[in-house]
Short mmCIF file of C-alpha atoms in Angstrom, two decimals:
data_model
loop_
_atom_site.label_atom_id
_atom_site.label_comp_id
_atom_site.label_asym_id
_atom_site.label_seq_id
_atom_site.Cartn_x
_atom_site.Cartn_y
_atom_site.Cartn_z
CA MET J 1 -13.22 15.14 50.02
CA LYS J 2 -12.96 13.09 46.82
CA LYS J 3 -9.65 14.71 45.94
CA LEU J 4 -8.21 13.83 49.34
CA LEU J 5 -9.54 10.29 49.10
CA GLY J 6 -7.90 9.90 45.72
CA LYS J 7 -4.57 11.02 47.11
CA LEU J 8 -4.95 8.62 50.02
CA LEU J 9 -5.71 5.69 47.73
CA GLY J 10 -2.74 6.59 45.54
CA LEU J 11 -0.53 6.71 48.61
CA ILE J 12 -1.77 3.32 49.81
CA LEU J 13 -1.15 1.82 46.36
CA ALA J 14 2.43 3.13 46.30
CA ILE J 15 3.04 1.71 49.78
CA VAL J 16 1.58 -1.68 48.86
CA ILE J 17 3.84 -1.90 45.81
CA ALA J 18 6.85 -0.94 47.90
CA ALA J 19 5.89 -3.49 50.52
CA CYS J 20 5.59 -6.30 47.96
CA GLY J 21 9.15 -5.78 46.85
CA PHE J 22 10.27 -5.25 50.43
CA ILE J 23 8.91 -8.65 51.48
CA VAL J 24 11.34 -10.25 49.08
CA LEU J 25 14.21 -8.25 50.54
CA CYS J 26 13.31 -9.41 54.01
CA GLY J 27 13.59 -13.01 52.91
CA ILE J 28 17.06 -12.44 51.52
CA ASN J 29 18.72 -10.28 54.14
CA SER J 30 18.17 -10.49 57.87
CA ASP J 31 19.34 -6.90 58.41
CA VAL J 32 16.53 -5.69 56.19
CA ALA J 33 14.00 -7.87 58.01
CA LYS J 34 15.14 -6.53 61.37
CA GLY J 35 13.98 -3.01 60.63
CA ALA J 36 10.89 -4.00 58.69
CA SER J 37 8.50 -4.15 61.63
CA GLU J 38 9.33 -0.61 62.73
CA VAL J 39 8.83 0.83 59.27
CA SER J 40 5.69 -1.24 58.73
CA LYS J 41 4.21 -0.04 62.02
CA GLY J 42 4.91 3.58 61.09
CA LEU J 43 3.31 3.24 57.69
CA GLY J 44 0.35 1.39 59.16
CA ASP J 45 -0.24 4.08 61.77
CA TYR J 46 -0.04 6.75 59.11
CA ILE J 47 -2.58 5.05 56.83
CA ARG J 48 -5.00 4.44 59.70
CA SER J 49 -4.75 8.05 60.86
CA GLN J 50 -5.47 9.33 57.37
CA ALA J 51 -8.41 6.96 56.93
CA ALA J 52 -9.89 8.01 60.26
CA ALA J 53 -9.47 11.67 59.38
CA GLU J 54 -11.18 11.14 56.06
CA ALA J 55 -14.10 9.35 57.68
CA THR J 56 -14.72 12.18 60.18
CA GLY J 57 -14.00 15.02 57.79
CA GLU J 58 -11.06 16.16 59.90
CA ALA J 59 -8.58 15.66 57.06
CA SER J 60 -10.13 18.41 54.99
CA THR J 61 -9.95 20.92 57.83
CA ALA J 62 -6.62 19.91 59.36
CA SER J 63 -4.18 22.68 60.15
CA SER J 64 -1.01 23.23 58.10
CA SER J 65 1.09 22.12 61.07
CA THR J 66 -0.70 18.76 61.14
CA ASP J 67 -0.18 18.36 57.39
CA ASN J 68 3.50 19.05 57.81
CA SER J 69 3.70 16.52 60.63
CA ASP J 70 2.01 13.84 58.52
CA GLY J 71 4.26 14.63 55.60
CA ASN J 72 7.34 14.35 57.78
CA MET J 73 6.11 11.02 59.17
CA MET J 74 5.65 9.66 55.66
CA ALA J 75 9.03 10.97 54.49
CA ASP J 76 10.75 9.42 57.50
CA ALA J 77 9.04 6.08 56.96
CA ILE J 78 9.95 5.95 53.29
CA GLY J 79 13.48 7.03 54.14
CA ASP J 80 13.78 4.19 56.64
CA LEU J 81 12.48 1.77 54.04
CA ALA J 82 15.01 2.96 51.47
CA ASP J 83 17.84 2.71 54.00
CA ALA J 84 16.88 -0.86 54.85
CA ALA J 85 16.70 -1.77 51.17
CA SER J 86 20.20 -0.44 50.58
CA TYR J 87 21.60 -3.58 52.20
CA VAL J 88 20.59 -5.57 49.14
CA SER J 89 21.64 -4.66 45.58
CA SER J 90 19.01 -6.77 43.80
CA PHE J 91 16.24 -9.27 44.33
CA THR J 92 14.36 -11.84 42.31
CA VAL J 93 10.87 -11.33 40.96
CA SER J 94 8.18 -11.72 43.61
CA GLU J 95 4.85 -13.43 42.97
CA VAL J 96 3.04 -10.09 42.90
CA GLN J 97 5.53 -8.56 40.46
CA GLU J 98 5.36 -11.59 38.19
CA LYS J 99 1.67 -10.89 37.71
CA GLU J 100 2.50 -7.35 36.62
CA PHE J 101 5.03 -8.54 34.04
CA ALA J 102 2.73 -11.35 32.93
CA GLU J 103 0.27 -8.76 31.63
CA TYR J 104 2.81 -7.83 29.00
CA GLU J 105 4.12 -11.29 28.31
CA GLY J 106 0.61 -12.33 27.35
CA ASP J 107 0.36 -15.99 26.50
CA TRP J 108 4.05 -16.33 25.61
CA SER J 109 5.63 -19.69 26.46
CA SER J 110 9.05 -21.27 26.09
CA SER J 111 7.69 -23.86 23.65
CA GLY J 112 10.21 -24.25 20.84
CA ILE J 113 13.18 -23.28 23.03
CA ASP J 114 15.65 -26.10 23.70
CA LYS J 115 14.93 -27.63 27.11
CA ASN J 116 18.57 -27.45 28.18
CA VAL J 117 18.62 -23.72 27.41
CA VAL J 118 15.52 -23.16 29.53
CA LYS J 119 16.89 -25.28 32.35
CA GLU J 120 20.20 -23.43 32.52
CA ALA J 121 18.73 -19.93 32.34
CA VAL J 122 19.54 -17.62 35.22
CA GLU J 123 16.49 -16.13 36.91
CA PRO J 124 16.27 -12.45 35.88
CA LEU J 125 17.08 -9.81 38.46
CA VAL J 126 14.79 -6.91 39.23
CA ASN J 127 16.50 -3.65 40.20
CA GLN J 128 13.78 -1.21 41.16
CA ASP J 129 13.42 1.76 43.49
CA LEU J 130 11.23 0.31 46.25
CA SER J 131 10.01 3.78 47.15
CA GLU J 132 9.15 4.67 43.54
CA ASP J 133 6.51 7.37 43.37
CA PRO J 134 4.40 7.07 40.19
CA THR J 135 3.64 10.81 40.40
CA ASP J 136 7.32 11.76 40.50
CA ASP J 137 8.07 14.11 37.59
CA THR J 138 11.85 14.24 37.91
CA THR J 139 14.13 13.98 34.88
CA TYR J 140 15.27 10.52 36.00
CA TYR J 141 11.80 9.01 35.81
CA ASN J 142 11.07 10.79 32.53
CA ILE J 143 14.15 9.17 30.97
CA THR J 144 13.38 5.62 32.00
CA ASP J 145 9.61 5.65 31.77
CA ASP J 146 9.04 7.92 28.76
CA MET J 147 11.77 6.40 26.58
CA SER J 148 10.60 2.79 26.51
CA GLY J 149 8.73 2.10 23.29
CA PHE J 150 9.36 -1.45 22.12
CA VAL J 151 6.33 -3.14 20.51
CA GLN J 152 6.12 -6.90 20.89
CA THR J 153 4.84 -8.87 17.88
CA GLN J 154 1.15 -9.78 18.07
CA LYS J 155 -0.45 -12.64 16.16
CA ASN J 156 -3.78 -12.63 14.41
CA VAL J 157 -5.11 -16.18 14.61
CA ILE J 158 -7.59 -17.54 12.08
CA ASN J 159 -9.01 -20.86 13.25
CA LEU J 160 -9.98 -23.25 10.46
CA GLU J 161 -12.85 -25.53 11.43
CA THR J 162 -12.85 -28.23 8.74
CA SER J 163 -10.47 -29.93 6.33
CA ASP J 164 -12.31 -28.14 3.51
CA ASP J 165 -11.45 -24.81 5.15
CA VAL J 166 -7.81 -25.90 5.25
CA GLN J 167 -7.78 -26.82 1.58
CA LYS J 168 -9.24 -23.46 0.62
CA ALA J 169 -6.72 -21.61 2.82
CA ILE J 170 -3.65 -23.37 1.42
CA SER J 171 -4.78 -23.57 -2.19
CA ASP J 172 -2.03 -22.38 -4.55
CA ILE J 173 0.31 -21.65 -1.62
CA SER J 174 3.77 -23.24 -1.32
CA MET J 175 6.55 -23.30 1.27
CA GLY J 176 8.53 -20.75 -0.67
CA SER J 177 12.22 -20.72 0.24
CA THR J 178 13.09 -23.20 2.98
CA GLY J 179 16.53 -21.73 3.70
CA SER J 180 17.84 -25.22 4.47
CA ASP J 181 21.39 -24.30 3.36
CA TYR J 182 21.74 -21.34 5.73
CA THR J 183 23.94 -21.58 8.82
CA PHE J 184 23.94 -19.20 11.79
CA SER J 185 26.91 -18.88 14.14
CA SER J 186 26.14 -19.03 17.86
CA ASN J 187 28.55 -16.14 18.38
CA TYR J 188 26.40 -13.76 16.34
CA TYR J 189 22.94 -15.36 16.25
CA PRO J 190 22.11 -16.55 19.78
CA TYR J 191 18.36 -16.67 19.29
CA TYR J 192 18.65 -19.22 16.46
CA ASN J 193 20.89 -21.41 18.56
CA MET J 194 18.54 -21.52 21.54
CA LEU J 195 15.75 -23.12 19.44
CA THR J 196 14.81 -26.78 19.07
CA ASP J 197 15.74 -28.48 15.79
CA LYS J 198 12.15 -28.16 14.56
CA CYS J 199 12.03 -24.43 15.25
CA LYS J 200 15.42 -23.94 13.60
CA GLN J 201 13.80 -25.20 10.38
CA LEU J 202 11.01 -22.64 10.78
CA TYR J 203 13.56 -19.91 11.56
CA LYS J 204 15.48 -20.62 8.34
CA GLN J 205 12.26 -20.60 6.32
CA ILE J 206 11.10 -17.29 7.80
CA TYR J 207 14.51 -15.74 7.20
CA ALA J 208 14.73 -16.98 3.60
CA ASN J 209 11.21 -15.91 2.65
CA THR J 210 11.72 -12.48 4.19
CA LEU J 211 14.90 -12.04 2.15
CA SER J 212 12.99 -12.94 -1.02
CA GLU J 213 10.10 -10.67 0.10
CA ARG J 214 7.55 -13.47 0.13
CA THR J 215 4.80 -12.79 2.65
CA THR J 216 2.67 -15.96 2.59
CA PHE J 217 3.79 -19.59 2.79
CA LEU J 218 3.16 -23.00 4.34
CA PRO J 219 5.34 -24.04 7.32
CA VAL J 220 8.17 -26.36 6.36
CA THR J 221 7.32 -28.59 9.32
CA LYS J 222 4.33 -29.22 11.56
CA ALA J 223 4.41 -26.84 14.52
CA THR J 224 2.20 -25.31 17.17
CA SER J 225 1.36 -21.65 17.41
CA ASP J 226 3.81 -21.10 20.28
CA GLU J 227 6.64 -22.81 18.39
CA TRP J 228 6.02 -20.73 15.31
CA ASN J 229 5.83 -17.55 17.37
CA ASN J 230 9.20 -18.20 19.02
CA ALA J 231 10.80 -19.01 15.67
CA LEU J 232 9.58 -15.70 14.22
CA MET J 233 10.59 -13.77 17.33
CA SER J 234 14.08 -15.26 17.10
CA VAL J 235 14.46 -14.14 13.49
CA ILE J 236 13.35 -10.62 14.40
CA PHE J 237 15.75 -10.39 17.35
CA ASP J 238 18.72 -11.85 15.44
CA HIS J 239 18.36 -9.90 12.18
CA PRO J 240 17.97 -6.11 12.38
CA GLU J 241 18.97 -5.93 8.69
CA LEU J 242 15.50 -7.29 7.76
CA PHE J 243 14.07 -3.83 8.37
CA TRP J 244 11.21 -4.15 5.86
CA LEU J 245 9.63 -6.93 7.96
CA ASN J 246 6.78 -5.42 9.98
CA THR J 247 7.37 -6.80 13.46
CA ARG J 248 4.12 -5.58 14.96
CA MET J 249 1.78 -8.23 13.55
CA TYR J 250 1.54 -11.48 11.61
CA THR J 251 -1.32 -13.85 10.77
CA GLU J 252 -1.43 -17.59 11.26
CA TYR J 253 -4.04 -20.09 10.13
CA ASP J 254 -4.56 -22.81 12.74
CA TYR J 255 -6.17 -26.21 12.36
CA LYS J 256 -6.45 -28.61 15.30
CA GLY J 257 -3.56 -27.02 17.16
CA SER J 258 -1.14 -26.76 14.24
CA VAL J 259 -0.23 -23.83 12.03
CA VAL J 260 -1.03 -24.66 8.41
CA LYS J 261 -0.32 -21.27 6.82
CA VAL J 262 1.40 -18.04 7.81
CA GLN J 263 1.34 -14.49 6.52
CA LEU J 264 3.97 -11.89 7.29
CA TYR J 265 3.61 -8.18 6.65
CA PHE J 266 6.18 -5.82 5.13
CA TYR J 267 6.48 -2.04 5.39
CA LYS J 268 5.52 -1.54 1.76
CA ASP J 269 3.31 1.50 2.30
CA GLU J 270 5.85 3.19 4.57
CA LEU J 271 8.93 2.39 2.46
CA GLY J 272 7.46 2.46 -1.03
CA ASP J 273 9.93 0.56 -3.19
CA ILE J 274 11.49 -1.99 -0.81
CA LYS J 275 14.40 -2.73 -3.14
CA ALA J 276 15.27 0.97 -3.35
CA ALA J 277 14.97 1.25 0.45
CA ARG J 278 17.32 -1.71 0.86
CA ASP J 279 19.85 -0.07 -1.45
CA THR J 280 19.66 3.19 0.51
CA PHE J 281 19.99 1.36 3.81
CA ASP J 282 23.05 -0.59 2.64
CA LEU J 283 24.62 2.62 1.31
CA MET J 284 24.16 4.34 4.67
CA ILE J 285 25.66 1.35 6.50
CA ASP J 286 28.69 1.32 4.17
CA SER J 287 29.18 5.05 4.66
CA PHE J 288 29.08 4.71 8.44
CA LEU J 289 31.57 1.84 8.39
CA ALA J 290 33.92 3.75 6.09
CA GLN J 291 34.01 6.66 8.53
CA ALA J 292 34.48 4.27 11.45
CA ASN J 293 37.43 2.57 9.74
CA GLU J 294 39.20 5.91 9.52
CA GLN J 295 39.36 5.96 13.32
CA LYS J 296 41.85 3.06 13.36
CA PHE J 297 40.42 1.47 16.49
CA LYS J 298 42.76 -0.52 18.69
CA THR J 299 40.12 -2.51 20.59
CA ASP J 300 36.51 -3.65 20.33
CA TYR J 301 35.82 -1.40 23.31
CA ASP J 302 36.95 1.60 21.23
CA LYS J 303 34.55 0.54 18.47
CA GLU J 304 31.74 0.28 21.00
CA VAL J 305 32.31 3.78 22.36
CA TYR J 306 32.41 5.24 18.85
CA VAL J 307 29.13 3.65 17.72
CA HIS J 308 27.43 4.45 21.04
CA ASP J 309 28.37 8.13 20.77
CA GLN J 310 27.59 8.46 17.07
CA LEU J 311 24.08 7.08 17.49
CA ALA J 312 23.37 9.07 20.65
CA GLU J 313 24.47 12.30 18.95
CA ARG J 314 22.68 11.68 15.65
CA LEU J 315 19.37 10.17 16.76
CA THR J 316 16.27 11.79 18.17
CA TYR J 317 13.78 9.82 20.25
CA LYS J 318 10.54 10.12 18.31
CA GLU J 319 7.74 7.71 17.44
CA ASN J 320 6.99 7.07 13.77
CA PRO J 321 5.53 4.27 11.59
CA LEU J 322 8.99 2.68 11.12
CA ASP J 323 10.28 3.15 14.67
CA GLN J 324 10.51 -0.60 15.39
CA SER J 325 13.07 -1.01 12.61
CA ALA J 326 16.78 -0.29 12.23
CA TYR J 327 15.89 1.70 9.10
CA SER J 328 14.31 4.45 11.23
CA ALA J 329 17.68 4.96 12.95
CA ILE J 330 20.13 4.33 10.10
CA VAL J 331 18.28 6.33 7.44
CA GLY J 332 15.63 8.36 9.25
CA ASN J 333 17.55 9.50 12.38
CA GLU J 334 14.29 9.43 14.38
CA THR J 335 13.27 6.34 16.30
CA VAL J 336 12.49 4.76 19.68
CA CYS J 337 14.40 2.20 21.76
CA ALA J 338 13.81 -0.56 19.18
CA GLY J 339 15.54 1.47 16.48
CA TYR J 340 18.41 2.59 18.73
CA SER J 341 19.19 -0.95 19.88
CA LYS J 342 18.77 -2.62 16.48
CA ALA J 343 21.01 -0.04 14.80
CA PHE J 344 23.67 -0.51 17.48
CA GLN J 345 23.38 -4.29 17.17
CA LEU J 346 23.76 -4.22 13.39
CA LEU J 347 26.67 -1.77 13.28
CA MET J 348 28.63 -3.62 15.94
CA GLN J 349 28.04 -6.96 14.18
CA LYS J 350 29.31 -5.39 10.96
CA MET J 351 32.43 -4.37 12.89
CA ASP J 352 32.92 -7.99 14.04
CA VAL J 353 31.81 -7.46 17.64
CA PRO J 354 29.10 -9.90 18.83
CA THR J 355 26.14 -7.81 19.95
CA TYR J 356 22.61 -8.95 20.73
CA LEU J 357 19.23 -7.26 21.01
CA SER J 358 17.69 -7.73 24.46
CA VAL J 359 14.00 -7.15 25.08
CA GLY J 360 12.06 -6.79 28.31
CA TRP J 361 10.71 -4.30 30.80
CA GLY J 362 12.13 -0.81 31.17
CA GLY J 363 11.35 1.69 33.89
CA GLY J 364 9.22 1.46 37.01
CA LEU J 365 6.75 -1.28 37.85
CA ILE J 366 3.79 1.03 37.31
CA SER J 367 4.91 3.64 34.81
CA GLY J 368 7.44 1.64 32.77
CA ASP J 369 6.83 -0.14 29.48
CA MET J 370 8.27 -2.67 27.04
CA HIS J 371 11.86 -1.75 26.22
CA ALA J 372 14.88 -2.82 24.15
CA TRP J 373 18.61 -2.50 24.78
CA ASP J 374 21.82 -4.36 23.83
CA ILE J 375 24.17 -6.99 25.19
CA ILE J 376 27.74 -6.86 23.88
CA LYS J 377 30.56 -9.39 24.10
CA LEU J 378 33.99 -7.93 24.85
CA GLY J 379 36.70 -10.51 25.29
CA ASP J 380 35.14 -13.47 27.06
CA ASP J 381 32.58 -11.45 29.00
CA TYR J 382 29.21 -9.82 28.34
CA TYR J 383 27.89 -6.37 29.25
CA ASN J 384 24.56 -4.49 29.09
CA LEU J 385 24.24 -1.08 27.51
CA ASP J 386 21.31 1.16 26.65
CA VAL J 387 22.05 3.79 24.01
CA THR J 388 18.47 5.10 24.20
CA TRP J 389 18.68 6.11 27.85
CA ASP J 390 22.22 7.44 27.37
CA ASP J 391 20.95 9.80 24.66
CA GLN J 392 20.78 12.91 26.82
CA ASP J 393 22.23 16.40 26.49
CA PRO J 394 25.12 15.91 26.80
CA VAL J 395 25.51 12.23 25.92
CA ASN J 396 26.16 10.24 29.10
CA TYR J 397 27.19 6.72 30.12
CA ASN J 398 24.76 5.95 32.93
CA TYR J 399 23.71 2.71 31.21
CA PHE J 400 27.00 1.73 29.61
CA ASN J 401 28.65 -1.70 30.08
CA GLN J 402 26.83 -2.68 33.23
CA SER J 403 26.29 -6.07 34.85
CA ASP J 404 22.83 -7.58 35.18
CA THR J 405 22.86 -6.77 38.89
CA ASP J 406 23.72 -3.10 38.34
CA PHE J 407 21.64 -2.54 35.21
CA HIS J 408 18.99 -0.47 36.92
CA ARG J 409 15.33 -0.75 35.83
CA HIS J 410 15.89 -3.36 33.08
CA ILE J 411 14.28 -6.80 33.22
CA ARG J 412 14.74 -9.38 30.45
CA MET J 413 11.63 -11.09 29.10
CA PHE J 414 10.65 -13.61 26.39
CA ASN J 415 13.57 -15.29 24.59
CA SER J 416 15.94 -12.60 25.88
CA GLN J 417 16.04 -14.18 29.32
CA TYR J 418 18.13 -16.98 27.77
CA LEU J 419 20.91 -14.71 26.54
CA PRO J 420 24.27 -14.94 28.32
CA ALA J 421 24.52 -13.45 31.79
CA CYS J 422 26.29 -10.09 31.93
CA ASN J 423 28.89 -10.02 34.69
CA GLY J 424 32.02 -8.66 32.99
CA LYS J 425 34.26 -6.30 34.93
CA LYS J 426 37.22 -5.38 32.71
CA TYR J 427 35.20 -2.99 30.51
CA ALA J 428 32.59 -2.03 33.07
CA LYS J 429 33.62 1.60 32.88
CA SER J 430 32.58 4.83 31.24
CA PRO J 431 34.80 6.53 28.65
CA THR J 432 36.57 9.62 29.93
CA SER J 433 35.78 11.47 26.68
CA ASN J 434 33.84 11.01 23.47
CA GLN J 435 35.69 9.30 20.66
#
C-alpha cells in the first residue's frame, strides 16, 4: 500500500511540475491552450481514479489488464501534452520555477552591477522537457543531470558589533595592491565591464592581491556585502588563470552594513608550492598553444573546433579537490564542468577569440544542478557551447554553437544573465569531422 502511494505521489508531483510549465505555454500560444483542457481533464481523471483505488484497496489487487489500461491512459495524456508543447520552442521562467531557481541563487542580488546593464538584460529562456520524468534513467538524463557540478562561491560573514571589534579586526592589515593601473577590455572581460565604478575598484584590488598571493586586506572603498560579492564573482568568472584562488568560500568582516575586511583562500594544501604550480600550468598552456599553432588555422571557428575536441578527448569527468579550477583540466586532466569551461575559456582567449564563462542551471528542474558552460564570439555574433556535455564516446556536438533558444536545459543565473545574447547563425553548425 505504502509503495503504491509513494508511486502515486511521485506521479502527481511530476504532473504538477509539467502543468506549471504548461501554464506558461498556454499564455504564449493559443494552439497550446486549445488542447490544454482535454489533456488536463484526462490527467485529472487518472489521478482521481488512482486515489479512489488507493483508498478502497482496489489498486493493490487490480488486474494486469487494468494496470495496462491506466498506463496507456497516462502515456496518451503525456504524449498529448508533449505534442501541444511542441508548438512553442521556449518559454520564460514561471513564478513557480523562479522559486526553484531561487533556492540556488540564495540571497544573490544585482547590487554592484551597472543599472543600465541590468535594465537592458534579456530575460533568460528556459528550455525544458515538460514531461520530464525524474525517475528516467536514460543516457540523455544521465548526461545533463549527472554532469553538472559547478560550485557557487559562499561567504562566511563575521559581524563586528563595536568599533573596538573593528579596530582589533583590521589591526596591522592594509589594502595590499589596489590594482588601480590595470585595464580590462570589454571584448575579453565582460564581467568587469558590467560593474559600477565602485565595484570596478574592488575588482581590480581582488585581482591584484590574488596575483601577489595576498589573502587578507581592507577594501579599497566602502562597499556592502552584495557589492563585494559581485566584484569577487566577476573576477572569478573573468580570470580562469587565477587557478590557485579557492572559489568555494571567502570570509568578510561586516560592520553596520559595510565590509571592513576580507579574506580569500588559496589552494595551498592541494597545490603545495603555488609558484611551482603556476610555472607548471603556464608550461602546459604554452605546450598546448604550440601544438595548436602547428595546425595553421584559417578561421576562429577552426580554432574553436580544435580546442573543443582536444579537451573532450583528453579530459575525464571526475570530482576532485581542484575541480572548480582550470588547473584540474589543464594539468590534471580530471575535472567537472567548471574545469572544462574555464580551460576552454582560457585557451580560446589565448588564441585571441573572445570567450566567456557562463554559469547557471543545467539539467532538469528537479534533478539538475548548478552548471558552467561557455559563450564564444565568432565574427559579430555569439554562440553557446558546452564541452562537458559533448564529452561522450565518441565526442559529439549536441551542445555546440547553439542559440539561447535552442540551448536545451541551460539557464543563465547570477552575473551571467547579463552576458551578450547568443543568436548567431553563421557558425551554428557541427563540424563534419574532428580537426
